Coordinates of C-alpha atoms in Angstrom, one line a residue:
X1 CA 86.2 128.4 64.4
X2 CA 83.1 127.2 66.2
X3 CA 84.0 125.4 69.3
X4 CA 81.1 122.8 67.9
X5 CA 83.3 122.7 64.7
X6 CA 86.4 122.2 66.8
X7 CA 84.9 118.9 68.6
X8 CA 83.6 117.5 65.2
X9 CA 87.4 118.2 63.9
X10 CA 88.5 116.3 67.2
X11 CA 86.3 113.5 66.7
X12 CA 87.3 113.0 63.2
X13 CA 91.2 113.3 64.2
X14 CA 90.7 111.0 67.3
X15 CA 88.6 107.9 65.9
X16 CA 91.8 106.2 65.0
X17 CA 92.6 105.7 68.5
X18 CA 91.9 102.2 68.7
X19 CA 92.5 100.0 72.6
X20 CA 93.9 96.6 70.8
X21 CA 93.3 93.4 73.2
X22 CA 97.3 91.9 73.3
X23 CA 96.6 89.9 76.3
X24 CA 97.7 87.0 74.5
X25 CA 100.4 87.7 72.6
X26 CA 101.9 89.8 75.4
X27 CA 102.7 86.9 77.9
X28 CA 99.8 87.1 80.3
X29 CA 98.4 84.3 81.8
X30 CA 96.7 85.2 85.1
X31 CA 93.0 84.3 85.6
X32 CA 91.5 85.2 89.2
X33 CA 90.0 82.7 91.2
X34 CA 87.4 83.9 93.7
X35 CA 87.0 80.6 95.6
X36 CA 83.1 80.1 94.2
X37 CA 81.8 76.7 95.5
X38 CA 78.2 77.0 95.7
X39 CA 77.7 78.7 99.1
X40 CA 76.9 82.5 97.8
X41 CA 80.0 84.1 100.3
X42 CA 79.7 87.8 100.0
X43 CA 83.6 87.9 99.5
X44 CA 83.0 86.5 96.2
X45 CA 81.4 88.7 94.3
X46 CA 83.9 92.0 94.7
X47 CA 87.0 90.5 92.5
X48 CA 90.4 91.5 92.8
X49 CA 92.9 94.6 91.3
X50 CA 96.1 95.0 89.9
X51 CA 99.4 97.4 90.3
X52 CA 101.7 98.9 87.9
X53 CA 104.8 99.0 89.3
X54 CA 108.7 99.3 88.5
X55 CA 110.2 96.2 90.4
X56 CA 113.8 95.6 88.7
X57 CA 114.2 100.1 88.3
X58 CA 114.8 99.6 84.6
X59 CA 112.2 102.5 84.0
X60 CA 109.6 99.4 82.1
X61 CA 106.1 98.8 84.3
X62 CA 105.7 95.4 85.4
X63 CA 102.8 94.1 86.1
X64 CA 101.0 92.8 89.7
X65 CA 97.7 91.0 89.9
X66 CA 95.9 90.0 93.2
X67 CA 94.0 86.7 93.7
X68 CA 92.4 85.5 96.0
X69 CA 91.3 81.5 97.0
X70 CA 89.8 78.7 97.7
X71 CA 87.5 78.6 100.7
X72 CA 89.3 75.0 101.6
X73 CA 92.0 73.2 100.8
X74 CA 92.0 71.5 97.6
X75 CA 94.3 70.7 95.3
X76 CA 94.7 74.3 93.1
X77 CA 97.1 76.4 94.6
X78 CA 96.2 80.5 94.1
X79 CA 98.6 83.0 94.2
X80 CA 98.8 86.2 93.2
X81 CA 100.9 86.8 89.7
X82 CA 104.2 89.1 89.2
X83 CA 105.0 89.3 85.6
X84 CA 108.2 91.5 84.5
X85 CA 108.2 93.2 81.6
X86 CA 111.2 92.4 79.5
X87 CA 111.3 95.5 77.7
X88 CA 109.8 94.2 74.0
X89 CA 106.0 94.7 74.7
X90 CA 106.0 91.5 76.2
X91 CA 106.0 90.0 79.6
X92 CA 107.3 86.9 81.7
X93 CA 105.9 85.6 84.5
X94 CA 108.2 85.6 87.5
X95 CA 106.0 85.2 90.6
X96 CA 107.9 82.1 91.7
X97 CA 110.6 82.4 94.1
X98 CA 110.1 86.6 94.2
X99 CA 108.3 86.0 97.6
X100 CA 104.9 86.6 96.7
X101 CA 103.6 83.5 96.1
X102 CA 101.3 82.8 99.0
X103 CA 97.9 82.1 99.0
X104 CA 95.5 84.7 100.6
X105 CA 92.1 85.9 99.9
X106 CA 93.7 89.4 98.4
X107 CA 91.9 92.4 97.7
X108 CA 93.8 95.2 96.5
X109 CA 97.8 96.5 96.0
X110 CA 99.1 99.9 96.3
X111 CA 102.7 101.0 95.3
X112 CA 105.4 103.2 97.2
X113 CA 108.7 103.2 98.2
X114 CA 108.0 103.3 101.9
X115 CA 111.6 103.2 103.0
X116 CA 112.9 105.9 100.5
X117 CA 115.7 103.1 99.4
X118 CA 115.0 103.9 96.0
X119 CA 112.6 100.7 95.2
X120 CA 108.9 100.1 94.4
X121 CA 107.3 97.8 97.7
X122 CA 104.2 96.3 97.8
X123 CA 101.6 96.6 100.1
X124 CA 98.4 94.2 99.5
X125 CA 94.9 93.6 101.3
X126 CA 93.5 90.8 102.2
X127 CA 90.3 89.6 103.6
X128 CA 92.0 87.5 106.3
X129 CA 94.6 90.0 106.8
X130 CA 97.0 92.8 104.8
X131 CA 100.5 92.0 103.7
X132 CA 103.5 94.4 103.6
X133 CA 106.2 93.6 100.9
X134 CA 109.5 95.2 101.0
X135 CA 111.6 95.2 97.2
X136 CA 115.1 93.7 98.6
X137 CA 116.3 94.3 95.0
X138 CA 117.3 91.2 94.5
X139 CA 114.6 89.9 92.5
X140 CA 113.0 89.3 95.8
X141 CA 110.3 90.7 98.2
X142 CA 110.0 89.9 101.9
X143 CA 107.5 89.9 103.7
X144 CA 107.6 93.1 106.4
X145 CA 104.0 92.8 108.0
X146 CA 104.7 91.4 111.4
X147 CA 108.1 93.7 111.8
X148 CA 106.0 96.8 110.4
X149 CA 103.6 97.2 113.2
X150 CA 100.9 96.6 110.5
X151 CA 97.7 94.4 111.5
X152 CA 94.8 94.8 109.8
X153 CA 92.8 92.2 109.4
X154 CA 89.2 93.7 108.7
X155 CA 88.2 92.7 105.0
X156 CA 91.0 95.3 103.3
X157 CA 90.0 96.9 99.6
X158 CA 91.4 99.5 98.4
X159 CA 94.5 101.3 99.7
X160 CA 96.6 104.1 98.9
X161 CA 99.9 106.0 100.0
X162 CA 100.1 109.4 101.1
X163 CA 102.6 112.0 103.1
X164 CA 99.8 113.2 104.6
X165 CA 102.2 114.6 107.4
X166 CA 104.6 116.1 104.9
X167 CA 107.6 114.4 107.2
X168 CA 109.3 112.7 103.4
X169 CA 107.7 109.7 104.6
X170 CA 105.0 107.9 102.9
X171 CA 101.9 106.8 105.7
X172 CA 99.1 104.0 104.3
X173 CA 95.4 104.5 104.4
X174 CA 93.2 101.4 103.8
X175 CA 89.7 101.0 103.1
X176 CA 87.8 98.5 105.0
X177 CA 84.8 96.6 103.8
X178 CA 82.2 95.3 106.3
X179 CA 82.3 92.8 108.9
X180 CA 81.9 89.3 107.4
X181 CA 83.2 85.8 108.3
X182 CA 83.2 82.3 106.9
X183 CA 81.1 81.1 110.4
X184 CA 79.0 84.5 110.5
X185 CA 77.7 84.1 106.9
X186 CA 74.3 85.6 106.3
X187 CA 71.2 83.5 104.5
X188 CA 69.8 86.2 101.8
X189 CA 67.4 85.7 99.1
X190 CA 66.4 87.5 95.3
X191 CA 63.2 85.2 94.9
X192 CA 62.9 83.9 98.4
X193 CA 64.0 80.3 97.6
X194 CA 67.3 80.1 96.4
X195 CA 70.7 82.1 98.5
X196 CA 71.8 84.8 97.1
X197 CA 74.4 87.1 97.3
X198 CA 73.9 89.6 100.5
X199 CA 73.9 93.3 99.9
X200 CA 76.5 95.2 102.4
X201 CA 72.9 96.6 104.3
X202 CA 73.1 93.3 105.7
X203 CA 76.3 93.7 107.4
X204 CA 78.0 96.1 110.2
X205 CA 80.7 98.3 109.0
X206 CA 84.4 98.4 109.6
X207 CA 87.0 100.7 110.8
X208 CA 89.6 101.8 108.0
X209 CA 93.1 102.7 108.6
X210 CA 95.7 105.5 108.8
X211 CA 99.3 104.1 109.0
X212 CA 101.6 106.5 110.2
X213 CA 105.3 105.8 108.6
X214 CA 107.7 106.1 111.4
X215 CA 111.0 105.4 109.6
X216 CA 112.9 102.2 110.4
X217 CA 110.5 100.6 108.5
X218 CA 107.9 100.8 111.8
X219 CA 104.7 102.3 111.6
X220 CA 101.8 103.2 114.0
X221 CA 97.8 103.3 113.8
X222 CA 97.2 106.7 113.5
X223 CA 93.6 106.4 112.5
X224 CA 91.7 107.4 116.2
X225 CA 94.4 110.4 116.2
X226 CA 94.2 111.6 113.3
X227 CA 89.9 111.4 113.0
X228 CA 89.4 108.7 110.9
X229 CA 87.8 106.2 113.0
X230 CA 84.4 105.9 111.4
X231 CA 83.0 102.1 112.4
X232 CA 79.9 103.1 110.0
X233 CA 81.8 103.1 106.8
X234 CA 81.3 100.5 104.4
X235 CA 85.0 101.7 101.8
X236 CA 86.1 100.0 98.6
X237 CA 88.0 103.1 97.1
X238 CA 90.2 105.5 98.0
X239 CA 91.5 108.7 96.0
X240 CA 94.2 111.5 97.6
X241 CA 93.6 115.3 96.4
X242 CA 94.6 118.5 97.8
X243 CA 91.1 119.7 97.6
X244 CA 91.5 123.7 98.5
X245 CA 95.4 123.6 97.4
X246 CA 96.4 124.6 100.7
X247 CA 99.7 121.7 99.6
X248 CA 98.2 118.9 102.0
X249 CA 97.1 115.7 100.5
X250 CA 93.3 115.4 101.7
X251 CA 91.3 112.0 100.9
X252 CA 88.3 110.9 99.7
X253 CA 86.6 107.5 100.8
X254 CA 83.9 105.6 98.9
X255 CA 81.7 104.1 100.7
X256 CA 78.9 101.1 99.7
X257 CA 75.5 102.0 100.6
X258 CA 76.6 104.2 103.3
X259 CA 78.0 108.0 102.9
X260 CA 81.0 108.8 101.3
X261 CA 83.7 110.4 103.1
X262 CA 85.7 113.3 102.3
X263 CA 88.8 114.2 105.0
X264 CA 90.4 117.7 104.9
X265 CA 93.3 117.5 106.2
X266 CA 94.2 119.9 109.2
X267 CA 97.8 120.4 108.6
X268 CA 98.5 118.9 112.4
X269 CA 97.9 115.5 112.1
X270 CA 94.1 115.2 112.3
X271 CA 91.6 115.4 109.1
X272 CA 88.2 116.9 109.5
X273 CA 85.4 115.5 107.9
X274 CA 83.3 117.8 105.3
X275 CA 81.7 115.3 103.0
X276 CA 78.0 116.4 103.3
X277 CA 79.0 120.1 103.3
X278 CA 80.8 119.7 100.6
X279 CA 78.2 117.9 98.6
X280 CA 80.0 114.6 97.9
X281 CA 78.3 112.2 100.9
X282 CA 75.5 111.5 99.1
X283 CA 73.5 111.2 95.2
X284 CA 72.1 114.2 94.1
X285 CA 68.6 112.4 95.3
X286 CA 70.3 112.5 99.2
X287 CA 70.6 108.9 99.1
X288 CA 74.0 107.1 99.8
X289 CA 74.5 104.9 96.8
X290 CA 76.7 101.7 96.4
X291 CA 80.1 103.6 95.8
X292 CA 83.1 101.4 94.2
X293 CA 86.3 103.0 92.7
X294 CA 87.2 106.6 92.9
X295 CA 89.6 108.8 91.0
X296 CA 90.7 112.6 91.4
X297 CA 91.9 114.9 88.4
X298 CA 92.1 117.9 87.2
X299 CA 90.1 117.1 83.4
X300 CA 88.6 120.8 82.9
X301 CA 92.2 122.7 83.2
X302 CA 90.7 124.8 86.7
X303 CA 93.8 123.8 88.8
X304 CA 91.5 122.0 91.1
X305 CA 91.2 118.0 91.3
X306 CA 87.8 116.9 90.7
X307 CA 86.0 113.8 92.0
X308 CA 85.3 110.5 89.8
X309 CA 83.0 107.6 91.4
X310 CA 81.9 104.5 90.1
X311 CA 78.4 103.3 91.2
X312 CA 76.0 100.5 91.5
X313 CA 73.6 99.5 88.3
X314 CA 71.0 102.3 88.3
X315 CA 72.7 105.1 90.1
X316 CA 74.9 106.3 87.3
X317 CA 79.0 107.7 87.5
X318 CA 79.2 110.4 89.8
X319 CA 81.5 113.0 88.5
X320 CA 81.7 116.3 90.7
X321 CA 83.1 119.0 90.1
X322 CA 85.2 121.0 92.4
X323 CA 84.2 124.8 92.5
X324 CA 86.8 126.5 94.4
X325 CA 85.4 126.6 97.9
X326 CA 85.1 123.2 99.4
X327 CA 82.2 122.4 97.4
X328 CA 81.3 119.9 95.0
X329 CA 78.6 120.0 91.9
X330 CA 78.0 116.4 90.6
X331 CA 77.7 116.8 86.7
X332 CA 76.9 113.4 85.8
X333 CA 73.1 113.9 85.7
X334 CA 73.1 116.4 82.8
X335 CA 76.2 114.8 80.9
X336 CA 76.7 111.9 78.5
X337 CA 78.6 110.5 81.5
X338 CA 75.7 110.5 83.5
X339 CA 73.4 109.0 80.9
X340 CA 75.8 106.8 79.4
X341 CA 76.4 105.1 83.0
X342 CA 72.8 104.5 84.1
X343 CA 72.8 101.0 83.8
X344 CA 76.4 100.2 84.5
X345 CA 77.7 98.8 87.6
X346 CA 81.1 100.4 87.7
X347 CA 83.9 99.1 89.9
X348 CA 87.8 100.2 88.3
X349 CA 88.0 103.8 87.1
X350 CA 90.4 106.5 86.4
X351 CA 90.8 110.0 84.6
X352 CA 93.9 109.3 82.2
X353 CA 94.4 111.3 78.2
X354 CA 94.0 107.9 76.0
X355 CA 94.1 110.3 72.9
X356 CA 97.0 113.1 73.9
X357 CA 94.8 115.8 73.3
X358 CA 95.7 117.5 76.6
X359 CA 92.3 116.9 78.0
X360 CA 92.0 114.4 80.8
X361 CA 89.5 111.3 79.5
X362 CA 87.5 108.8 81.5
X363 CA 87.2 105.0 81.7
X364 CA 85.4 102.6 83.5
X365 CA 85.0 98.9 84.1
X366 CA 81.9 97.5 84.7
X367 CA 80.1 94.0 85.8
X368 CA 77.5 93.3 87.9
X369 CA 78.2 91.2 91.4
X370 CA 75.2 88.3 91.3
X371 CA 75.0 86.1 88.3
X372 CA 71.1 86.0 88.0
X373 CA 70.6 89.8 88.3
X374 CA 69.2 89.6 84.6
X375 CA 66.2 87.2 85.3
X376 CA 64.8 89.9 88.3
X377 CA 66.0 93.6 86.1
X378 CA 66.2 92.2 82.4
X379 CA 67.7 95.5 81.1
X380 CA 71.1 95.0 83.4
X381 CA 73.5 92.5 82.5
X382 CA 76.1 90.4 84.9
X383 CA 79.0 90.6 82.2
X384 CA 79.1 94.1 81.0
X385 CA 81.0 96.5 78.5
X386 CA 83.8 99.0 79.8
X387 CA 83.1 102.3 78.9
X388 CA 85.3 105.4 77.8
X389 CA 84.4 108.9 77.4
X390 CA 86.4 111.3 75.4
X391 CA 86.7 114.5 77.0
X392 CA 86.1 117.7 74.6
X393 CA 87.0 120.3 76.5
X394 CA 85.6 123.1 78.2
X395 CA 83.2 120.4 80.8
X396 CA 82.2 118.0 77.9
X397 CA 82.5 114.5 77.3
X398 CA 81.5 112.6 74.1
X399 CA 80.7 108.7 74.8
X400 CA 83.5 106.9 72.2
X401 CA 82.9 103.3 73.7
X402 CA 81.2 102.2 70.5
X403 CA 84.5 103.5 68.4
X404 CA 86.4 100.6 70.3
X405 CA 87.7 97.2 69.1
X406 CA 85.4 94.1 69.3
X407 CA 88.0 92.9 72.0
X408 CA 87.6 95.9 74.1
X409 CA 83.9 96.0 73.9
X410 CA 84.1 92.2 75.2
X411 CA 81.2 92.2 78.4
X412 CA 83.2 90.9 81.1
X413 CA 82.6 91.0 85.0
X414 CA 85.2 93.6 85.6
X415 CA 87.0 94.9 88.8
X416 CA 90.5 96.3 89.0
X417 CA 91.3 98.7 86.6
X418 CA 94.7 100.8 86.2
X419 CA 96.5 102.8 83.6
X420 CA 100.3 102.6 82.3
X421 CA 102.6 103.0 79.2
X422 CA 104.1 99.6 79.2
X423 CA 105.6 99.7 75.7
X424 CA 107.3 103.3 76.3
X425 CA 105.6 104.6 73.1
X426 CA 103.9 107.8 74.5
X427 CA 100.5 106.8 75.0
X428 CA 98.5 104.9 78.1
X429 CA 96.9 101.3 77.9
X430 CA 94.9 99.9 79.8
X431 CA 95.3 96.4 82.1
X432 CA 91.8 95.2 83.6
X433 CA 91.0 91.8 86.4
X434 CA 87.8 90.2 85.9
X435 CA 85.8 88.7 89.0
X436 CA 86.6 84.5 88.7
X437 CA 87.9 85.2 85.4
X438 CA 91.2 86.2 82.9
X439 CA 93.1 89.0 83.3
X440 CA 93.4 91.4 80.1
X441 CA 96.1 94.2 78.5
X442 CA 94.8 96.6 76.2
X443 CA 97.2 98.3 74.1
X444 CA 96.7 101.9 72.9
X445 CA 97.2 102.3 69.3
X446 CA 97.5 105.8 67.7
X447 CA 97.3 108.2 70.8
X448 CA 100.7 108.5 70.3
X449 CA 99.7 110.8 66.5
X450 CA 99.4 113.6 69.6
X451 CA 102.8 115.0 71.0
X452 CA 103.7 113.8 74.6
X453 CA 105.1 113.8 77.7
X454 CA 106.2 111.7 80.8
X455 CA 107.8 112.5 83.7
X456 CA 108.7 110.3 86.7
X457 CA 109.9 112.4 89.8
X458 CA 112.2 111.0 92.5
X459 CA 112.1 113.4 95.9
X460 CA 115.5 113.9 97.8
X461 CA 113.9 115.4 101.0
X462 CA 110.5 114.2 100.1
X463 CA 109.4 111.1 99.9
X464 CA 111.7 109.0 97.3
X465 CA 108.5 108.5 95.5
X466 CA 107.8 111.9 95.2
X467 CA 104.3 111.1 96.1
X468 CA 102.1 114.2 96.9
X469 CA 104.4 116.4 94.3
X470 CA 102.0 118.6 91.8
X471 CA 103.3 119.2 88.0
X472 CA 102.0 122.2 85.9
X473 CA 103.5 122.0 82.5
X474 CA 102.9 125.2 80.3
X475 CA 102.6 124.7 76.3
X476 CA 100.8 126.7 73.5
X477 CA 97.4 125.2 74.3
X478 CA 97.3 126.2 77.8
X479 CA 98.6 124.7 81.6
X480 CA 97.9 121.1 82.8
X481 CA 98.5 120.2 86.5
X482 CA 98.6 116.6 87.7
X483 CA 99.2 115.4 91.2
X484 CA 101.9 112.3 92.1
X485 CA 99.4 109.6 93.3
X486 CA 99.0 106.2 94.5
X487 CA 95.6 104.3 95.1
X488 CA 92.5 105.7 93.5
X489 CA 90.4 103.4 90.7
X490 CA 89.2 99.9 92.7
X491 CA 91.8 98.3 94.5
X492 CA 94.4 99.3 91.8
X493 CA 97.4 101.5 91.4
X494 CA 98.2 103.2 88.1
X495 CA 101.9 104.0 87.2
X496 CA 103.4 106.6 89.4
X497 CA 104.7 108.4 86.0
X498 CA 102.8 111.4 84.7
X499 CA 102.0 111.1 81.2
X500 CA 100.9 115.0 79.7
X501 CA 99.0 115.1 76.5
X502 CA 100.5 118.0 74.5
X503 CA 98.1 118.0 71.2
X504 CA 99.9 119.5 68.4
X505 CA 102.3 121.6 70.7
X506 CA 106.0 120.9 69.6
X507 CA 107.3 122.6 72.9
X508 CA 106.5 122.5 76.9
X509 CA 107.5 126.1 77.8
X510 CA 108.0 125.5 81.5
X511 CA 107.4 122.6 84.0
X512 CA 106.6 123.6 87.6
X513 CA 107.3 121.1 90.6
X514 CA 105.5 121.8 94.1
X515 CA 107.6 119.4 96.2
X516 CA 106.1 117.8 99.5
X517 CA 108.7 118.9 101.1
X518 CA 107.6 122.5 100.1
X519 CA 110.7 123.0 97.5
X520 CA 109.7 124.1 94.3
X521 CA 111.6 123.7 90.6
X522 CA 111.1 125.0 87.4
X523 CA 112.4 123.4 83.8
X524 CA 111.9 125.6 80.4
X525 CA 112.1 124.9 76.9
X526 CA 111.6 121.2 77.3
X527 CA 111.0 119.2 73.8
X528 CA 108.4 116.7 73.5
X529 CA 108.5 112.9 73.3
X530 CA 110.8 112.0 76.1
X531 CA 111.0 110.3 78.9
X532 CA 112.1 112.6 81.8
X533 CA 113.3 111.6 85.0
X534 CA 113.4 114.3 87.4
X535 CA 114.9 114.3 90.8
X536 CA 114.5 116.9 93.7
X537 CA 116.9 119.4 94.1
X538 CA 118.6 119.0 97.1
X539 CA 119.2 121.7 99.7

């Protein structure tokens, strides 16, 4: 059979695959409030995200959304929301008294258990200044900042944990946006009468940060040390990869406006920088674009992660492919990805298999930062439609956003994006924060027709969250490999869990575990449709 015969048989098969808006009947409530009074503050205009995260270790994903405030007091009180899922595709929201309820102008969240005590904690960015939550597993989080060693307080986006020492400890990077204040507020204009919203050209960059985790629950700033101190970067996403597969977590940085970064890292302690060698600083015109969310995957089955940005309206997804040797080819101008995106300004996004197919799809959540962008470029829009790619195998992606539910194809202004199977029935839905606006859960119905799998490691001399661990599982339709990650889409975390598409394949012949610590284990003859929790062998 024709490999164009085996897509149209795909297409068919996969149509039913249908993301159902449940936002309602599942329990959420949360709407994001962005502060907006009139005065145009940059701050405004980037939104919020959202974490997945197992708070209560009853195997179910709760759910975490950020929020940020008012710019002065007034009588609305925002917080960000904690809602627990109670195990019946539902949830309840049980943000009061769990510690988190303070107001801050929040960013983004990343998930880890930084202590290896067996919990998920909480680490959040804020505008004014970053928050580290420890899980006491009590139904409470306290607040660690302050006893951490952490203070950074330079306009925080997105963040991620990483071992990128390999000690079993997990460090924190964080992405920092530009340097902007309340008082230092900059007058900028789209028709030279009115204020606008400022572009980040108008504003100096900021230094992001390297945590190093020194147990005890201490940590230092490792970030001039390890060669991360770049004042000109302008970062809202952050993506870990091991992009030669040497076993050390490299990252990748994008930047607004200004170059992305790419850090190998030099198995010492110190990262080099290779993004314009490696052909992922810039568009393919040479230009920096405005760089949002980022996400790393292996979709074409090479072994090697590959790099996923989200762009500003008019620069299109960038979607690069990894060619062995430290190089990057971005494929987006010659795909449906590429043409499909052009318009689209794209903040939240992630590789994830929506239809179990064993090919790794794409989504992307879009919205547009100033209101009135329609009345200077008619053709781009403020609220805008998410869109998701369907990937066909062997490079190609088909466009299936049109396929969608009415609810899904709902134009929104969205931000944070992030992945997770919430129900426990096989396949991954979605969870999305809009900019000033509701919060919404899209449940997958009928990627679960497909066979499945999910794992969720726990290291013993790794980190406890296994973070950094790479998975190959072998079936009859070939070998996947996917990486233990936190961070990557915009300011989100998806699920720590790996979910494997299997297709038709009624067996995984093997699964093989590179550990951080360097350990490596092997399952065979491993059934589909389960639920596997896998810990580290220890020594």
């Amino acid at each position: 059979m024709t490999f164009a015969a085996l897509a149209l048989l795909a297409t068919l098969a996969e149509a039913q695959v249908k993301f159902i808006d449940i936002t309602q009947p599942s329990g959420i409530r949360f709407t994001h409030n962005a502060g907006k009074a009139g005065k145009k503050f940059l701050p405004e205009t980037m939104g919020a995200g959202l974490a997945w995260l197992d708070i209560d270790g009853d195997g179910f994903q709760d759910l975490l959304f950020v929020n940020s405030r008012d710019w002065s007091p007034r009588n609305r009180r925002s917080t960000a929301a904690l809602y627990r899922n109670d195990t019946k595709g539902g949830f309840t929201d049980v943000t009061r008294g769990f510690g988190l309820d303070i107001e801050l102008y929040g960013m983004g969240a990343a998930i880890a258990d930084y202590d290896n005590d067996g919990r998920d904690d909480i680490y959040i960015t804020a505008l004014e200044g970053d928050r580290l939550f420890h899980n006491e597993g009590n139904g409470k989080f306290r607040d660690m900042t302050a006893a951490a060693g952490i203070t950074n307080a330079a306009f925080g986006t997105s963040a991620a944990w990483v071992d990128y020492d390999r000690d079993g400890r997990v460090d924190l990077v964080v992405a920092n946006y530009v340097q902007w204040s309340q008082k230092g507020d900059l007058w900028c204009s789209l028709d030279g009468a009115t204020k606008s919203y400022c572009t980040p050209e108008s504003y100096k960059g900021q230094v992001s940060r390297l945590y190093r985790n020194l147990g005890g629950g201490r940590f230092e700033d490792a970030t001039r040390k390890a060669g991360l101190a770049d004042a000109s970067s302008k970062s809202l996403g952050i993506t870990v990869l091991d992009l030669d597969s040497d076993g050390w977590p490299d990252l990748f940085i994008a930047n607004d406006t200004q170059p992305n970064k790419l850090y190998r890292n030099n198995r010492n302690g110190t990262f080099s920088e290779i993004a314009v060698s490696a052909g992922v600083a810039f568009g393919e015109d040479g230009v920096a674009r405005g760089a949002m969310g980022v996400d790393a995957a292996d979709y074409d089955r090479s072994g090697r992660p590959h790099l996923l940005v989200g762009n500003f309206s008019n620069q299109m997804l960038g979607l690069y492919h990894n060619e062995g040797n430290a190089l990057f080819v971005d494929e987006a101008p010659r795909s449906t990805v590429g043409r499909a995106s052009l318009l689209s300004l794209t903040f939240g996004l992630f590789f994830f298999d929506y239809d179990l197919d064993g090919h790794l799809d794409i989504y992307a959540a879009n919205g547009h930062i100033d209101e009135e962008i329609g009345r200077v470029q008619p053709k781009i829009q403020y609220k805008q439609s998410p869109l998701l790619f369907r990937n066909l195998g062997k490079g190609k992606f088909a466009d299936d956003t049109k396929q969608q539910s009415a609810g899904f194809l709902t134009p929104r202004v969205a931000r944070g994006a992030a992945y997770a199977d919430f129900d426990h029935d096989g396949d991954l839905d979605i969870a999305v924060s809009t900019n000033n606006g509701p919060a919404v859960l899209f449940r997958n119905d009928g990627g679960n027709r497909n066979q499945w799998l999910h794992l969720r490691l726990a290291g013993a001399k790794s980190n406890r969250s296994a973070i950094g661990a790479v998975v190959r599982v072998d079936s009859a339709g070939g070998r996947q490999t996917q990486t233990v990650r936190s961070g990557s889409s915009y300011c989100s975390q998806s699920e720590l869990g790996l979910t494997f598409g299997l297709g038709r394949d009624t067996k995984v012949t093997a699964i093989e575990i590179d550990w951080p610590s360097g350990s490596k284990q092997r399952l065979t003859d491993v059934a589909p449709g389960q639920y596997l929790q896998i810990t580290e062998p220890r020594p």
